[in-house]
Amino acid sequence: MTYKIAILGNELVCTGFELAGVQDVYIETNASEAKSVLEQLLSRSDIGIIGITSSLYRELTRDPAMARRLELSTLPMIVELPEYGERVAEDMLRKLIIRAIGIDLEEGNGK
């Protein structure tokens, strides 16, 4: 089965993904409206990845139940996207790697 990518976030990020060919983009900056869209996306069987801009992701995950749901979701996989101009935090990349391959490459590294 082929899965689609969906993007949820601000206009700048969504426009960039639209230009790259992603069709399921949802411009939302209000957390309550974004939560409604996110619930619909999570229930769709054709979505494999949901990208959410970091500021919106932080707002949505203030609710502990939603935070846990997003953290545990494997299909679709939830990916936190950096905002324009935001430095990609090492922690964000580390979380993505752990979710993708199931292990923490930093463990046992002396850090």
PDB file of C-alpha atoms in Angstrom:
ATOM      1  CA  MET A   1       0.000   0.000   0.000  1.00  0.00           C
ATOM      2  CA  THR A   2       1.165   3.505  -0.752  1.00  0.00           C
ATOM      3  CA  TYR A   3       0.830   6.074   2.004  1.00  0.00           C
ATOM      4  CA  LYS A   4       0.520   9.833   1.754  1.00  0.00           C
ATOM      5  CA  ILE A   5       2.279  12.598   3.632  1.00  0.00           C
ATOM      6  CA  ALA A   6       0.194  15.247   5.384  1.00  0.00           C
ATOM      7  CA  ILE A   7       1.510  18.549   6.723  1.00  0.00           C
ATOM      8  CA  LEU A   8      -0.097  20.617   9.456  1.00  0.00           C
ATOM      9  CA  GLY A   9       1.321  24.032  10.268  1.00  0.00           C
ATOM     10  CA  ASN A  10       1.865  27.613   9.283  1.00  0.00           C
ATOM     11  CA  GLU A  11       1.459  29.018   5.783  1.00  0.00           C
ATOM     12  CA  LEU A  12       5.168  29.229   4.994  1.00  0.00           C
ATOM     13  CA  VAL A  13       5.940  25.602   5.825  1.00  0.00           C
ATOM     14  CA  CYS A  14       2.772  24.311   4.161  1.00  0.00           C
ATOM     15  CA  THR A  15       3.459  26.270   0.989  1.00  0.00           C
ATOM     16  CA  GLY A  16       6.954  24.807   0.813  1.00  0.00           C
ATOM     17  CA  PHE A  17       5.595  21.280   1.040  1.00  0.00           C
ATOM     18  CA  GLU A  18       2.917  22.058  -1.548  1.00  0.00           C
ATOM     19  CA  LEU A  19       5.637  23.234  -3.915  1.00  0.00           C
ATOM     20  CA  ALA A  20       7.430  19.942  -3.280  1.00  0.00           C
ATOM     21  CA  GLY A  21       4.307  18.043  -4.366  1.00  0.00           C
ATOM     22  CA  VAL A  22       2.612  17.212  -1.061  1.00  0.00           C
ATOM     23  CA  GLN A  23      -1.139  17.469  -1.612  1.00  0.00           C
ATOM     24  CA  ASP A  24      -2.470  17.075   1.922  1.00  0.00           C
ATOM     25  CA  VAL A  25      -1.431  20.340   3.557  1.00  0.00           C
ATOM     26  CA  TYR A  26      -3.433  22.080   6.258  1.00  0.00           C
ATOM     27  CA  ILE A  27      -2.602  25.650   7.208  1.00  0.00           C
ATOM     28  CA  GLU A  28      -3.467  26.010  10.880  1.00  0.00           C
ATOM     29  CA  THR A  29      -1.940  28.128  13.617  1.00  0.00           C
ATOM     30  CA  ASN A  30      -4.724  27.783  16.159  1.00  0.00           C
ATOM     31  CA  ALA A  31      -4.202  24.715  18.367  1.00  0.00           C
ATOM     32  CA  SER A  32      -7.882  23.877  18.829  1.00  0.00           C
ATOM     33  CA  GLU A  33      -8.576  23.976  15.091  1.00  0.00           C
ATOM     34  CA  ALA A  34      -5.362  22.057  14.404  1.00  0.00           C
ATOM     35  CA  LYS A  35      -6.414  19.386  16.901  1.00  0.00           C
ATOM     36  CA  SER A  36      -9.607  18.804  14.945  1.00  0.00           C
ATOM     37  CA  VAL A  37      -7.678  18.452  11.678  1.00  0.00           C
ATOM     38  CA  LEU A  38      -5.124  16.200  13.377  1.00  0.00           C
ATOM     39  CA  GLU A  39      -7.863  13.898  14.701  1.00  0.00           C
ATOM     40  CA  GLN A  40      -9.175  13.501  11.143  1.00  0.00           C
ATOM     41  CA  LEU A  41      -5.681  12.790   9.802  1.00  0.00           C
ATOM     42  CA  LEU A  42      -4.963  10.221  12.514  1.00  0.00           C
ATOM     43  CA  SER A  43      -8.108   8.313  11.564  1.00  0.00           C
ATOM     44  CA  ARG A  44      -7.275   8.137   7.849  1.00  0.00           C
ATOM     45  CA  SER A  45      -5.814   4.845   6.644  1.00  0.00           C
ATOM     46  CA  ASP A  46      -4.055   6.428   3.655  1.00  0.00           C
ATOM     47  CA  ILE A  47      -1.769   8.727   5.684  1.00  0.00           C
ATOM     48  CA  GLY A  48       1.699   7.373   6.560  1.00  0.00           C
ATOM     49  CA  ILE A  49       3.420  10.509   7.877  1.00  0.00           C
ATOM     50  CA  ILE A  50       2.016  13.626   9.496  1.00  0.00           C
ATOM     51  CA  GLY A  51       4.417  16.550   9.723  1.00  0.00           C
ATOM     52  CA  ILE A  52       3.511  19.182  12.330  1.00  0.00           C
ATOM     53  CA  THR A  53       5.391  22.457  12.755  1.00  0.00           C
ATOM     54  CA  SER A  54       7.217  22.675  16.083  1.00  0.00           C
ATOM     55  CA  SER A  55       5.240  25.579  17.573  1.00  0.00           C
ATOM     56  CA  LEU A  56       1.956  23.846  16.813  1.00  0.00           C
ATOM     57  CA  TYR A  57       3.333  20.530  18.043  1.00  0.00           C
ATOM     58  CA  ARG A  58       4.269  22.135  21.373  1.00  0.00           C
ATOM     59  CA  GLU A  59       0.761  23.572  21.718  1.00  0.00           C
ATOM     60  CA  LEU A  60      -0.918  20.271  20.879  1.00  0.00           C
ATOM     61  CA  THR A  61       1.251  18.261  23.258  1.00  0.00           C
ATOM     62  CA  ARG A  62       0.366  20.418  26.266  1.00  0.00           C
ATOM     63  CA  ASP A  63      -2.497  17.962  26.611  1.00  0.00           C
ATOM     64  CA  PRO A  64      -0.854  14.855  28.149  1.00  0.00           C
ATOM     65  CA  ALA A  65      -3.253  12.473  26.401  1.00  0.00           C
ATOM     66  CA  MET A  66      -2.497  13.979  22.992  1.00  0.00           C
ATOM     67  CA  ALA A  67       1.228  14.033  23.737  1.00  0.00           C
ATOM     68  CA  ARG A  68       1.181  10.326  24.506  1.00  0.00           C
ATOM     69  CA  ARG A  69      -0.948   9.537  21.475  1.00  0.00           C
ATOM     70  CA  LEU A  70       1.414  11.382  19.135  1.00  0.00           C
ATOM     71  CA  GLU A  71       4.483   9.867  20.763  1.00  0.00           C
ATOM     72  CA  LEU A  72       3.172   6.318  20.395  1.00  0.00           C
ATOM     73  CA  SER A  73       1.726   6.668  16.901  1.00  0.00           C
ATOM     74  CA  THR A  74       3.611   4.511  14.419  1.00  0.00           C
ATOM     75  CA  LEU A  75       1.179   4.682  11.511  1.00  0.00           C
ATOM     76  CA  PRO A  76       0.899   7.419  10.783  1.00  0.00           C
ATOM     77  CA  MET A  77       4.282   8.465  12.100  1.00  0.00           C
ATOM     78  CA  ILE A  78       4.268  11.957  13.583  1.00  0.00           C
ATOM     79  CA  VAL A  79       7.213  14.169  12.641  1.00  0.00           C
ATOM     80  CA  GLU A  80       7.884  17.509  14.318  1.00  0.00           C
ATOM     81  CA  LEU A  81       8.989  20.002  11.674  1.00  0.00           C
ATOM     82  CA  PRO A  82      11.185  22.988  12.502  1.00  0.00           C
ATOM     83  CA  GLU A  83       9.801  26.444  11.779  1.00  0.00           C
ATOM     84  CA  TYR A  84      11.476  28.616   9.146  1.00  0.00           C
ATOM     85  CA  GLY A  85      14.698  29.973  10.625  1.00  0.00           C
ATOM     86  CA  GLU A  86      14.590  27.622  13.610  1.00  0.00           C
ATOM     87  CA  ARG A  87      17.710  25.595  14.207  1.00  0.00           C
ATOM     88  CA  VAL A  88      17.096  21.891  14.102  1.00  0.00           C
ATOM     89  CA  ALA A  89      17.722  20.756  17.610  1.00  0.00           C
ATOM     90  CA  GLU A  90      19.873  17.696  18.106  1.00  0.00           C
ATOM     91  CA  ASP A  91      17.164  16.341  20.396  1.00  0.00           C
ATOM     92  CA  MET A  92      14.577  16.554  17.608  1.00  0.00           C
ATOM     93  CA  LEU A  93      16.780  14.569  15.239  1.00  0.00           C
ATOM     94  CA  ARG A  94      17.583  12.052  17.962  1.00  0.00           C
ATOM     95  CA  LYS A  95      13.874  11.438  18.586  1.00  0.00           C
ATOM     96  CA  LEU A  96      13.282  10.869  14.880  1.00  0.00           C
ATOM     97  CA  ILE A  97      16.128   8.361  14.670  1.00  0.00           C
ATOM     98  CA  ILE A  98      14.876   6.472  17.717  1.00  0.00           C
ATOM     99  CA  ARG A  99      11.367   6.305  16.258  1.00  0.00           C
ATOM    100  CA  ALA A 100      12.642   5.266  12.829  1.00  0.00           C
ATOM    101  CA  ILE A 101      15.012   2.472  13.843  1.00  0.00           C
ATOM    102  CA  GLY A 102      13.911   1.736  17.401  1.00  0.00           C
ATOM    103  CA  ILE A 103      17.235   2.275  19.170  1.00  0.00           C
ATOM    104  CA  ASP A 104      19.107   5.206  20.653  1.00  0.00           C
ATOM    105  CA  LEU A 105      22.452   5.545  18.903  1.00  0.00           C
ATOM    106  CA  GLU A 106      23.693   7.861  21.669  1.00  0.00           C
ATOM    107  CA  GLU A 107      23.463   5.222  24.418  1.00  0.00           C
ATOM    108  CA  GLY A 108      26.783   3.724  25.357  1.00  0.00           C
ATOM    109  CA  ASN A 109      28.515   6.542  23.560  1.00  0.00           C
ATOM    110  CA  GLY A 110      29.926   8.028  26.732  1.00  0.00           C
ATOM    111  CA  LYS A 111      27.464  10.913  26.707  1.00  0.00           C
TER     112      LYS A 111
END
